Coordinates of C-alpha atoms in Angstrom, one line a residue:
Chain V
X1 CA 118.4 117.6 81.3
X2 CA 119.8 115.2 83.8
X3 CA 121.4 111.8 82.9
X4 CA 120.0 108.4 83.6
X5 CA 120.5 105.9 86.1
X6 CA 121.6 108.5 88.7
X7 CA 124.8 109.1 87.2
X8 CA 126.5 112.6 87.8
X9 CA 127.4 112.4 84.3
X10 CA 128.9 115.5 82.2
X11 CA 127.9 113.6 79.3
X12 CA 125.6 115.0 76.6
X13 CA 122.0 113.9 76.8
X14 CA 121.0 111.7 74.0
X15 CA 117.4 112.0 73.2
X16 CA 115.6 108.5 73.1
X17 CA 115.0 108.5 69.3
X18 CA 118.6 108.3 68.8
X19 CA 119.7 105.7 71.4
X20 CA 120.4 102.2 69.8
X21 CA 119.0 100.5 72.8
X22 CA 115.6 101.7 71.9
X23 CA 115.9 101.4 68.1
X24 CA 113.3 98.6 68.0
X25 CA 110.7 100.7 70.0
X26 CA 107.6 102.6 68.5
X27 CA 106.8 105.5 70.5
X28 CA 103.1 105.7 71.3
X29 CA 102.0 109.4 71.0
X30 CA 99.4 110.7 73.8
X31 CA 95.9 109.9 73.2
X32 CA 94.4 113.3 73.9
X33 CA 91.2 113.6 72.3
X34 CA 89.8 115.9 69.9
X35 CA 89.2 118.9 72.1
X36 CA 91.1 118.5 75.1
X37 CA 89.9 119.9 78.3
X38 CA 92.4 122.6 79.9
X39 CA 94.8 121.6 77.2
X40 CA 98.4 121.4 77.4
X41 CA 101.1 122.3 74.8
X42 CA 104.2 120.1 74.7
X43 CA 108.0 120.6 74.3
X44 CA 109.9 118.6 72.0
X45 CA 112.1 116.7 74.4
X46 CA 109.2 116.1 76.8
X47 CA 107.1 114.8 74.1
X48 CA 109.5 112.2 72.9
X49 CA 110.6 110.8 76.3
X50 CA 107.2 110.4 77.1
X51 CA 106.2 108.7 73.8
X52 CA 108.8 106.1 74.5
X53 CA 107.8 105.8 77.9
X54 CA 104.4 105.1 76.7
X55 CA 105.4 102.5 74.4
X56 CA 107.4 100.5 77.0
X57 CA 104.5 101.1 79.6
X58 CA 102.0 99.8 77.3
X59 CA 104.3 96.6 76.5
X60 CA 104.8 95.9 80.0
X61 CA 108.4 95.8 79.8
X62 CA 110.7 95.2 82.7
X63 CA 114.3 95.6 81.5
X64 CA 117.3 97.9 82.1
X65 CA 116.7 100.1 79.3
X66 CA 113.1 100.8 80.8
X67 CA 114.8 101.6 84.1
X68 CA 117.0 104.0 82.5
X69 CA 113.7 105.7 80.4
X70 CA 112.1 106.0 83.5
X71 CA 114.8 108.2 84.9
X72 CA 114.7 110.3 82.0
X73 CA 110.9 111.0 82.5
X74 CA 111.4 111.6 86.4
X75 CA 113.9 114.2 85.4
X76 CA 111.7 115.7 83.1
X77 CA 108.5 115.7 85.6
X78 CA 109.2 114.0 89.1
X79 CA 105.6 114.6 89.6
X80 CA 104.6 112.2 87.1
X81 CA 103.4 109.3 89.5
X82 CA 102.7 107.0 87.0
X83 CA 106.2 106.9 85.7
X84 CA 107.1 106.2 89.6
X85 CA 105.0 103.2 89.8
X86 CA 106.3 101.8 86.6
X87 CA 109.8 102.4 87.9
X88 CA 108.9 100.4 91.2
X89 CA 107.7 97.6 89.2
X90 CA 110.8 97.3 87.0
X91 CA 112.9 97.6 90.2
X92 CA 111.2 94.7 91.6
X93 CA 111.4 92.7 88.6
X94 CA 114.9 93.1 88.2
X95 CA 115.8 92.8 91.8
X96 CA 117.7 96.3 91.6
X97 CA 120.1 97.4 94.3
X98 CA 118.0 99.3 96.5
X99 CA 120.9 101.4 98.0
X100 CA 121.8 102.7 94.6
X101 CA 118.0 103.2 94.0
X102 CA 118.0 105.6 97.2
X103 CA 121.1 107.4 95.9
X104 CA 119.0 108.2 93.0
X105 CA 115.8 109.4 94.6
X106 CA 117.7 111.4 97.0
X107 CA 119.2 113.6 94.1
X108 CA 115.8 114.1 92.8
X109 CA 114.5 114.9 96.3
X110 CA 117.2 117.4 96.7
X111 CA 115.8 119.4 93.8
X112 CA 112.2 118.7 94.3
X113 CA 111.9 118.6 98.1
X114 CA 108.2 119.1 98.3
X115 CA 107.2 116.6 95.8
X116 CA 105.0 113.8 97.3
X117 CA 106.1 111.0 94.9
X118 CA 109.9 111.1 96.0
X119 CA 109.1 111.0 99.7
X120 CA 106.8 108.0 99.1
X121 CA 109.3 106.4 96.9
X122 CA 112.1 106.9 99.6
X123 CA 109.6 105.4 102.3
X124 CA 108.9 102.3 100.0
X125 CA 112.7 101.8 99.6
X126 CA 113.4 102.3 103.4
X127 CA 110.8 99.9 104.4
X128 CA 112.4 97.3 102.2
X129 CA 116.0 98.1 103.4
X130 CA 114.9 97.9 107.0
X131 CA 116.4 99.5 110.2
X132 CA 119.9 99.8 108.5
X133 CA 118.3 102.7 106.5
X134 CA 117.7 104.7 109.8
X135 CA 121.0 106.5 110.0
X136 CA 121.2 107.7 106.5
X137 CA 117.5 108.4 106.3
X138 CA 117.9 110.9 109.2
X139 CA 121.1 112.2 107.6
X140 CA 119.0 112.9 104.8
X141 CA 116.1 114.8 106.1
X142 CA 118.8 116.7 108.1
X143 CA 120.0 118.0 105.0
X144 CA 116.7 118.8 103.6
X145 CA 115.8 120.6 106.9
X146 CA 118.9 122.5 106.9
X147 CA 117.4 124.2 103.6
X148 CA 114.2 124.6 104.8
X149 CA 113.6 123.7 108.4
X150 CA 109.7 123.6 108.0
X151 CA 109.4 121.2 105.0
X152 CA 106.4 119.2 105.9
X153 CA 107.3 116.0 103.8
X154 CA 110.6 116.0 105.6
X155 CA 109.4 116.1 108.7
X156 CA 106.7 113.5 108.0
X157 CA 109.3 111.3 106.6
X158 CA 111.5 111.8 109.6
X159 CA 108.8 110.9 112.2
X160 CA 108.2 107.7 110.2
X161 CA 111.6 106.8 110.4
X162 CA 112.0 107.2 114.0
X163 CA 108.7 105.3 114.8
X164 CA 109.3 102.6 112.2
X165 CA 113.3 102.2 112.1
X166 CA 114.6 103.9 115.1
X167 CA 117.3 106.6 115.9
X168 CA 115.7 108.5 118.8
X169 CA 118.9 108.9 120.6
X170 CA 119.9 112.3 119.5
X171 CA 116.4 113.5 118.5
X172 CA 115.8 116.0 121.4
X173 CA 119.4 117.4 120.9
X174 CA 118.5 117.9 117.1
X175 CA 115.4 119.8 118.0
X176 CA 117.3 122.0 120.8
X177 CA 119.8 122.7 117.8
X178 CA 116.9 123.9 115.3
X179 CA 115.3 125.9 118.1
X180 CA 118.5 127.6 118.7
X181 CA 118.7 128.4 115.0
X182 CA 114.9 129.6 114.9
X183 CA 112.9 129.5 118.1
X184 CA 109.9 130.4 116.0
X185 CA 110.1 127.1 114.0
X186 CA 106.7 125.3 114.8
X187 CA 107.6 122.3 113.2
X188 CA 110.6 121.9 115.4
X189 CA 108.4 122.4 118.6
X190 CA 106.0 119.8 117.2
X191 CA 108.7 117.3 116.6
X192 CA 109.9 118.2 120.4
X193 CA 106.6 117.3 121.4
X194 CA 106.7 113.7 119.6
X195 CA 110.2 113.0 121.1
X196 CA 108.9 114.0 124.5
X197 CA 105.8 112.1 124.5
X198 CA 106.9 109.0 122.5
X199 CA 110.7 108.6 122.6
X200 CA 111.1 105.0 124.3
X201 CA 114.5 106.3 126.0
X202 CA 113.3 109.6 127.8
X203 CA 110.5 108.2 130.1
X204 CA 107.6 110.0 128.5
X205 CA 105.7 113.3 129.3
X206 CA 105.3 113.1 133.1
X207 CA 109.0 112.4 133.7
X208 CA 109.9 115.0 130.9
X209 CA 107.4 117.6 132.1
X210 CA 109.5 119.6 134.7
X211 CA 112.5 120.3 132.4
X212 CA 110.4 121.1 129.7
X213 CA 108.6 123.6 131.5
X214 CA 111.8 125.3 132.2
X215 CA 112.9 125.0 128.9
X216 CA 109.8 126.6 127.3
X217 CA 109.3 129.3 129.8
X218 CA 113.1 130.4 129.0
X219 CA 112.2 130.4 125.3
X220 CA 109.0 132.4 126.0
X221 CA 111.1 135.0 127.8
X222 CA 113.4 135.6 125.1
X223 CA 110.6 136.0 122.6
X224 CA 107.2 136.3 124.0
X225 CA 105.7 137.1 120.6
X226 CA 106.1 133.5 119.5
X227 CA 103.0 131.4 119.1
X228 CA 104.7 127.9 119.2
X229 CA 106.1 127.8 122.9
X230 CA 102.8 129.0 124.3
X231 CA 101.0 126.3 122.7
X232 CA 103.7 123.8 123.5
X233 CA 103.4 124.9 127.2
X234 CA 99.8 123.9 127.2
X235 CA 100.6 120.6 125.5
X236 CA 103.0 119.8 128.5
X237 CA 99.9 119.7 130.7
X238 CA 97.7 118.1 128.3
X239 CA 94.1 117.6 130.0
X240 CA 95.4 118.4 133.5
X241 CA 94.2 122.0 134.0
X242 CA 94.5 121.7 138.0
X243 CA 98.4 120.8 137.4
X244 CA 98.7 123.8 135.0
X245 CA 97.2 126.4 137.2
X246 CA 99.2 125.2 140.1
X247 CA 102.5 125.5 138.4
X248 CA 103.7 129.0 139.4
X249 CA 106.3 129.3 136.9
X250 CA 103.8 129.6 134.3
X251 CA 101.7 132.2 135.9
X252 CA 105.0 134.1 136.8
X253 CA 106.1 133.9 133.2
X254 CA 102.8 135.5 131.9
X255 CA 103.3 138.3 134.6
X256 CA 106.8 139.0 133.6
X257 CA 106.1 139.2 129.9
X258 CA 103.0 141.5 130.7
X259 CA 105.3 143.9 132.7
X260 CA 107.6 144.2 129.8
X261 CA 104.9 144.4 127.2
X262 CA 101.4 144.4 128.2
X263 CA 99.9 144.3 124.5
X264 CA 101.4 140.9 124.0
X265 CA 98.5 138.8 122.9
X266 CA 99.8 135.4 123.7
X267 CA 100.6 136.3 127.4
X268 CA 97.1 137.9 127.9
X269 CA 95.6 134.8 126.1
X270 CA 97.3 132.3 128.0
X271 CA 96.5 134.5 131.3
X272 CA 92.7 134.3 130.4
X273 CA 92.8 130.3 130.0
X274 CA 94.6 130.1 133.5
X275 CA 91.9 132.5 135.3
X276 CA 89.1 130.6 133.5
X277 CA 90.7 127.4 134.8
X278 CA 90.4 128.7 138.6
X279 CA 93.8 130.8 138.8
X280 CA 93.6 132.9 141.9
X281 CA 95.4 136.0 140.8
X282 CA 98.1 137.1 142.9
X283 CA 98.1 140.7 144.2
X284 CA 100.9 141.5 141.9
X285 CA 98.8 140.1 138.9
X286 CA 95.8 142.1 139.9
X287 CA 98.0 145.3 140.1
X288 CA 99.5 144.9 136.5
X289 CA 96.2 144.2 135.0
X290 CA 94.8 147.5 136.8
X291 CA 97.6 149.3 135.4
X292 CA 96.7 148.2 131.9
X293 CA 93.1 149.2 132.4
X294 CA 94.2 152.6 134.0
X295 CA 95.8 153.3 130.5
X296 CA 92.1 153.2 129.0
X297 CA 89.6 154.9 131.3
X298 CA 86.7 153.2 129.4
X299 CA 87.6 149.6 130.9
X300 CA 87.1 149.1 134.7
X301 CA 86.0 145.7 135.4
X302 CA 85.5 144.0 138.8
X303 CA 86.2 140.6 137.4
X304 CA 89.8 140.4 136.1
X305 CA 89.2 138.0 133.3
X306 CA 86.8 140.2 131.8
X307 CA 89.2 143.1 132.0
X308 CA 91.8 140.8 130.2
X309 CA 89.1 140.1 127.3
X310 CA 88.3 143.8 127.2
X311 CA 92.0 144.5 126.8
X312 CA 92.4 141.9 124.2
X313 CA 89.7 143.0 122.0
X314 CA 91.6 146.2 121.8
X315 CA 95.2 144.6 121.3
X316 CA 94.1 142.0 118.9
X317 CA 91.4 143.7 116.6
X318 CA 91.6 141.0 114.0
X319 CA 90.2 138.5 116.4
X320 CA 87.9 141.0 118.0
X321 CA 84.9 138.6 117.6
X322 CA 86.8 135.6 119.1
X323 CA 87.6 137.8 122.1
X324 CA 84.2 139.0 122.7
X325 CA 82.8 135.6 122.4
X326 CA 85.3 134.4 125.0
X327 CA 84.1 137.2 127.2
X328 CA 80.5 135.7 127.1
X329 CA 81.7 132.5 128.3
X330 CA 83.3 133.9 131.6
X331 CA 79.6 135.1 132.9
X332 CA 79.2 131.7 134.3
Chain P
X1 CA 109.1 150.7 131.2
X2 CA 105.5 150.2 130.9
X3 CA 103.6 151.9 128.2
X4 CA 101.1 154.7 129.3
X5 CA 99.6 155.4 126.1
X6 CA 96.2 155.5 125.8
X7 CA 94.6 152.4 124.3
X8 CA 93.6 153.1 120.7
X9 CA 92.4 150.2 118.4
X10 CA 92.6 152.3 115.3
X11 CA 96.4 153.0 116.1
X12 CA 97.1 149.3 116.7
X13 CA 95.9 148.8 113.1
X14 CA 97.2 151.7 111.3
X15 CA 97.0 151.1 107.7
X16 CA 99.9 152.6 105.4
X17 CA 98.9 154.5 102.7
X18 CA 100.1 151.9 100.3
X19 CA 97.4 149.3 101.8
X20 CA 94.6 152.3 101.2
X21 CA 95.5 152.3 97.8
X22 CA 95.7 148.7 97.0
X23 CA 92.2 148.4 98.7
X24 CA 90.7 150.8 95.8
X25 CA 91.3 147.7 93.6
X26 CA 88.4 146.0 95.1
X27 CA 86.7 144.0 92.3
X28 CA 86.8 140.4 91.0
X29 CA 87.9 140.4 87.3
X30 CA 85.5 137.5 86.8
X31 CA 85.7 137.7 82.8
X32 CA 89.4 137.6 82.8
X33 CA 89.4 134.6 84.9
X34 CA 86.9 132.9 82.7
X35 CA 89.1 133.7 79.6
X36 CA 92.3 132.3 81.3
X37 CA 90.4 129.2 82.1
X38 CA 88.4 128.7 78.8
X39 CA 91.4 129.6 76.4
X40 CA 93.6 126.6 75.5
X41 CA 97.2 127.2 77.1
X42 CA 99.3 127.7 73.8
X43 CA 102.3 128.7 75.7
X44 CA 104.8 126.1 75.6
X45 CA 105.7 126.6 79.3
X46 CA 107.5 124.2 81.6
X47 CA 104.6 124.8 84.2
X48 CA 102.0 123.2 81.9
X49 CA 104.2 120.3 81.0
X50 CA 104.7 119.2 84.7
X51 CA 101.0 119.5 85.5
X52 CA 100.1 117.0 82.7
X53 CA 99.4 114.2 85.2
X54 CA 97.0 116.0 87.2
X55 CA 94.9 117.3 84.6
X56 CA 91.7 115.7 86.0
X57 CA 92.3 117.9 89.2
X58 CA 93.1 120.7 87.1
X59 CA 89.8 120.3 85.2
X60 CA 88.2 120.2 88.5
X61 CA 89.6 123.6 89.9
X62 CA 89.0 125.3 86.6
X63 CA 85.3 124.0 86.0
X64 CA 84.4 124.7 89.6
X65 CA 85.6 127.9 89.1
X66 CA 83.5 128.5 85.9
X67 CA 80.3 127.0 87.7
X68 CA 80.9 129.7 90.7
X69 CA 81.1 132.6 88.0
X70 CA 77.9 130.9 86.1
X71 CA 79.9 130.2 83.2
X72 CA 80.0 126.6 82.9
X73 CA 77.9 126.5 79.6
X74 CA 81.5 127.9 78.2
X75 CA 82.6 124.5 77.8
X76 CA 81.3 121.5 75.9
X77 CA 79.7 119.1 78.8
X78 CA 79.7 116.0 76.6
X79 CA 83.4 116.5 75.5
X80 CA 84.4 117.0 79.1
X81 CA 82.4 113.9 80.1
X82 CA 83.9 111.8 77.6
X83 CA 87.6 113.0 78.2
X84 CA 86.9 112.4 81.9
X85 CA 85.8 108.7 81.2
X86 CA 88.9 108.2 79.1
X87 CA 90.8 108.3 82.3
X88 CA 88.8 105.7 84.0
X89 CA 90.0 102.2 84.4
X90 CA 87.3 99.9 84.4
X91 CA 89.6 96.8 85.8
X92 CA 90.2 98.7 89.0
X93 CA 87.3 101.2 89.3
X94 CA 89.7 104.3 89.7
X95 CA 90.6 107.2 87.6
X96 CA 94.1 108.4 86.4
X97 CA 95.1 111.9 86.3
X98 CA 95.3 111.9 82.8
X99 CA 94.7 109.4 79.6
X100 CA 97.0 106.5 80.3
X101 CA 97.9 107.3 83.8
X102 CA 97.4 104.9 86.7
X103 CA 94.4 104.9 89.0
X104 CA 94.8 107.1 92.3
X105 CA 92.1 108.2 94.6
X106 CA 93.2 112.1 94.1
X107 CA 91.9 111.8 90.5
X108 CA 89.0 109.6 91.4
X109 CA 87.5 112.4 93.5
X110 CA 88.3 115.1 90.8
X111 CA 86.6 112.9 88.1
X112 CA 83.5 112.4 90.1
X113 CA 83.2 116.0 91.3
X114 CA 83.5 117.1 87.6
X115 CA 80.9 114.8 86.9
X116 CA 78.6 116.0 89.8
X117 CA 79.2 119.6 88.0
X118 CA 77.5 118.3 84.9
X119 CA 75.1 116.2 86.6
X120 CA 76.4 113.2 84.7
X121 CA 77.0 110.6 87.6
X122 CA 75.0 108.5 85.5
X123 CA 78.0 107.4 83.4
X124 CA 79.5 105.7 86.4
X125 CA 79.8 102.2 87.5
X126 CA 79.4 103.7 91.1
X127 CA 79.4 100.2 92.8
X128 CA 82.9 99.7 90.8
X129 CA 84.5 102.9 92.1
X130 CA 83.1 102.4 95.4
X131 CA 85.0 98.9 95.6
X132 CA 88.0 100.7 94.5
X133 CA 88.0 102.9 97.4
X134 CA 87.0 100.3 99.7
X135 CA 89.9 98.2 98.8
X136 CA 92.2 100.9 99.7
X137 CA 91.1 101.3 103.5
X138 CA 93.8 99.7 105.8
X139 CA 93.4 97.8 109.1
X140 CA 94.0 100.9 111.3
X141 CA 91.0 102.9 109.4
X142 CA 93.5 105.1 107.3
X143 CA 93.2 105.2 103.4
X144 CA 96.0 104.6 101.0
X145 CA 96.1 106.8 97.7
X146 CA 96.4 103.8 95.6
X147 CA 97.9 100.3 95.6
X148 CA 101.4 101.6 96.4
X149 CA 100.2 102.4 99.9
X150 CA 101.0 105.9 100.7
X151 CA 98.9 106.8 103.5
X152 CA 97.8 110.5 104.5
X153 CA 94.5 112.0 105.9
X154 CA 94.3 113.7 102.7
X155 CA 93.2 110.4 101.3
X156 CA 90.7 109.7 104.4
X157 CA 89.0 113.0 103.1
X158 CA 89.1 112.0 99.6
X159 CA 87.7 108.6 100.0
X160 CA 85.0 109.8 102.1
X161 CA 84.0 112.7 100.0
X162 CA 84.0 110.2 96.8
X163 CA 81.9 107.6 98.5
X164 CA 79.3 110.5 99.9
X165 CA 78.9 111.7 96.5
X166 CA 78.2 108.4 95.0
X167 CA 75.7 107.7 98.2
X168 CA 77.9 104.6 99.1
X169 CA 79.7 105.5 102.3
X170 CA 78.4 102.6 104.0
X171 CA 80.5 100.6 102.0
X172 CA 83.8 101.6 104.0
X173 CA 84.2 100.9 107.9
X174 CA 83.1 104.5 108.8
X175 CA 84.0 104.1 112.5
X176 CA 87.5 102.8 111.8
X177 CA 87.9 105.8 109.3
X178 CA 86.8 108.3 112.1
X179 CA 89.1 106.6 114.5
X180 CA 92.0 106.9 112.4
X181 CA 91.1 110.7 111.7
X182 CA 90.7 111.4 115.4
X183 CA 94.1 109.8 116.2
X184 CA 95.6 112.5 114.0
X185 CA 94.4 115.2 116.2
X186 CA 97.0 117.3 118.1
X187 CA 96.6 119.1 121.3
X188 CA 96.4 122.5 119.7
X189 CA 92.8 121.1 118.3
X190 CA 94.3 120.7 114.6
X191 CA 95.1 117.7 112.6
X192 CA 98.3 116.4 111.0
X193 CA 99.0 114.0 107.9
X194 CA 99.6 111.3 110.2
X195 CA 99.7 110.7 113.9
X196 CA 102.0 113.2 115.6
X197 CA 102.2 115.2 112.4
X198 CA 102.3 119.1 112.9
X199 CA 98.8 120.6 112.7
X200 CA 98.6 122.1 109.0
X201 CA 95.7 124.1 107.5
X202 CA 95.4 121.7 104.5
X203 CA 95.3 118.6 106.5
X204 CA 93.0 120.3 109.1
X205 CA 90.6 121.0 105.9
X206 CA 90.8 117.2 105.2
X207 CA 90.0 115.9 108.6
X208 CA 87.3 118.5 109.5
X209 CA 85.6 117.8 106.0
X210 CA 85.7 114.1 106.5
X211 CA 84.5 114.4 110.2
X212 CA 81.6 116.6 108.8
X213 CA 80.6 114.1 106.3
X214 CA 80.5 111.2 108.5
X215 CA 78.4 113.2 111.0
X216 CA 81.4 113.1 113.4
X217 CA 82.0 116.7 114.3
X218 CA 81.5 115.9 117.9
X219 CA 85.2 114.8 118.1
X220 CA 86.3 118.3 117.4
X221 CA 86.7 120.9 120.1
X222 CA 85.4 123.6 117.9
X223 CA 86.3 126.6 120.1
X224 CA 89.9 125.2 120.3
X225 CA 90.3 124.6 116.7
X226 CA 88.4 127.8 115.7
X227 CA 90.7 129.8 117.8
X228 CA 93.9 127.9 116.2
X229 CA 92.5 128.7 112.7
X230 CA 91.6 132.4 113.5
X231 CA 95.3 132.6 114.7
X232 CA 96.3 132.0 110.9
X233 CA 95.2 135.5 109.9
X234 CA 98.2 137.7 109.7
X235 CA 98.6 141.5 109.7
X236 CA 98.1 141.6 106.1
X237 CA 94.6 139.9 106.2
X238 CA 95.8 136.8 104.6
X239 CA 95.7 133.4 106.1
X240 CA 98.8 131.2 106.8
X241 CA 98.8 127.4 107.1
X242 CA 100.8 127.0 110.4
X243 CA 102.1 129.3 113.4
X244 CA 105.0 131.9 112.4
X245 CA 104.4 131.1 108.3
X246 CA 103.8 133.6 105.9
X247 CA 100.1 134.0 104.3
X248 CA 99.2 132.4 100.9
X249 CA 95.8 132.8 99.2
X250 CA 95.5 128.8 99.2
X251 CA 94.9 129.1 102.7
X252 CA 92.0 131.3 102.4
X253 CA 90.3 127.9 101.3
X254 CA 91.6 125.5 103.7
X255 CA 91.3 127.6 106.6
X256 CA 88.0 129.4 105.6
X257 CA 86.2 126.3 104.7
X258 CA 87.4 124.7 108.0
X259 CA 86.0 127.8 110.1
X260 CA 82.7 127.4 108.0
X261 CA 82.2 123.8 108.7
X262 CA 82.7 124.3 112.4
X263 CA 80.6 127.5 112.5
X264 CA 83.4 129.8 113.6
X265 CA 84.1 131.8 110.4
X266 CA 83.0 135.1 112.3
X267 CA 86.2 134.9 114.3
X268 CA 88.4 136.2 111.5
X269 CA 88.4 139.5 109.9
X270 CA 86.5 139.0 106.8
X271 CA 86.9 142.3 105.1
X272 CA 90.6 142.0 105.6
X273 CA 90.9 138.7 104.2
X274 CA 88.8 139.6 101.1
X275 CA 91.2 142.6 100.3
X276 CA 94.2 140.2 100.6
X277 CA 92.7 137.8 98.4
X278 CA 91.9 140.7 95.8
X279 CA 95.4 141.8 96.1
X280 CA 96.5 138.5 94.9
X281 CA 94.7 139.1 91.5

């Protein structure tokens, strides 16, 4: 059982019924009803803390002892949103120290990193604190992401802090770091896209596209069986299919990957998209596809896109219906 | 060195002996599930304690399951309705997750859904509930979960779904609501919790569902999103929620229902998914 008010205390936890400060409070039991639906059995401590909480909540109390009790309730169940609400009301009434409060919620968040209430509470606080909170919030999400680099809540919070409070300067570098640690991290690729398209200091997608294509192609060459950079590549060209088709680096990348591993579904799929967008296959590319087909005497197609589709149906049987549908779109 | 092996679909999906054995399991143990839900949890488990505040949603999940298994009669409808209404806040028009909890859209939807199961919408002040939700729509079309202002596309779906069930969808600014959801669409065709947020199957379900209810599915590139969704199927037949993550049975709902809404469910391997789900039993 944690101690109240965010103290790191080694002190023994005192149940509410034995706290002098709460001696005048009559605890309120839960009004469960005669035959509770999906009923829950309660444990002693939990019972007691919540009975006292209910009493103070019902009385509309806004005191330091109420604040302390909400900390107990939060430690017991940080998902209890009603306790968080009440805590915020008390914090406002007491005009409490917001930085101290952020320290308190950070401790809860560290052990409950996927809890919606803690992240919302942090955002509520950060909004009040303002741009001064940017650095510490970025430090905090960095810490959480170091434990789980794909934590959706942490990413949402980080994105909000960037856009509301700033701190873009080192964000691209941060994405580089995360991708070095795990190039398969889809969240990091998503963040990269956010930075490249929305950072006020990088110049926007058009300015960044060239270097980003190089970066992404390199990531693909190291690990072709990685869904994220292939999608990222598409994102770099947004709706501009002509530019995408014209960028030789990309069709070259597909070819290089397929020469090493002709079953790479992402490369085949990307190639298919390029062909459908009007890519004129080089002789080398035609040769590679033919060689794949020669491995299977059954498939012999005049149309290279149809050939690729046919290969995909064999290489990715889980999605055979998708690839056969794709093939039907090629007849036009 | 290029492989010259003959293309053999079967060899690419060779099953281990283990997989074959598990496949024999094959059946839904419906009676056991019904018993699990209907029996009061006497265990003093930590898990039960920490779910106290979302009991309304727990009720919805449990009762819907009973209904799907044609066992809804196993519970007393009148008692359920009474308990649900004890979670209602007449002054705001919202429902809390349990008796004594503050109103929130999450539990408002669950409450309405539970009442729909028992065909008891008559007990509701539908206009008041609609007002509660309408009051939570923001200027940019998004929805807050409650008065504290948390915004998430989940709440867009929840608000739209609730109002649709109450036949009062017209009370919100539907156009703006749709506009906000579309602003959360990513280049992979998926949707995140907020604009710029990573595409995630759970958020996708919410956005696709909301667009479907409001007759706005034309904003979705069904083929692009359908492909992203069918790419969620892993080798073990299960579905994940994002690229390069592990399969989890919950995504069988988020991904599957999204695929069904956009009419692309035939793009996944249903048999393998069914086996995965049964292996989670």
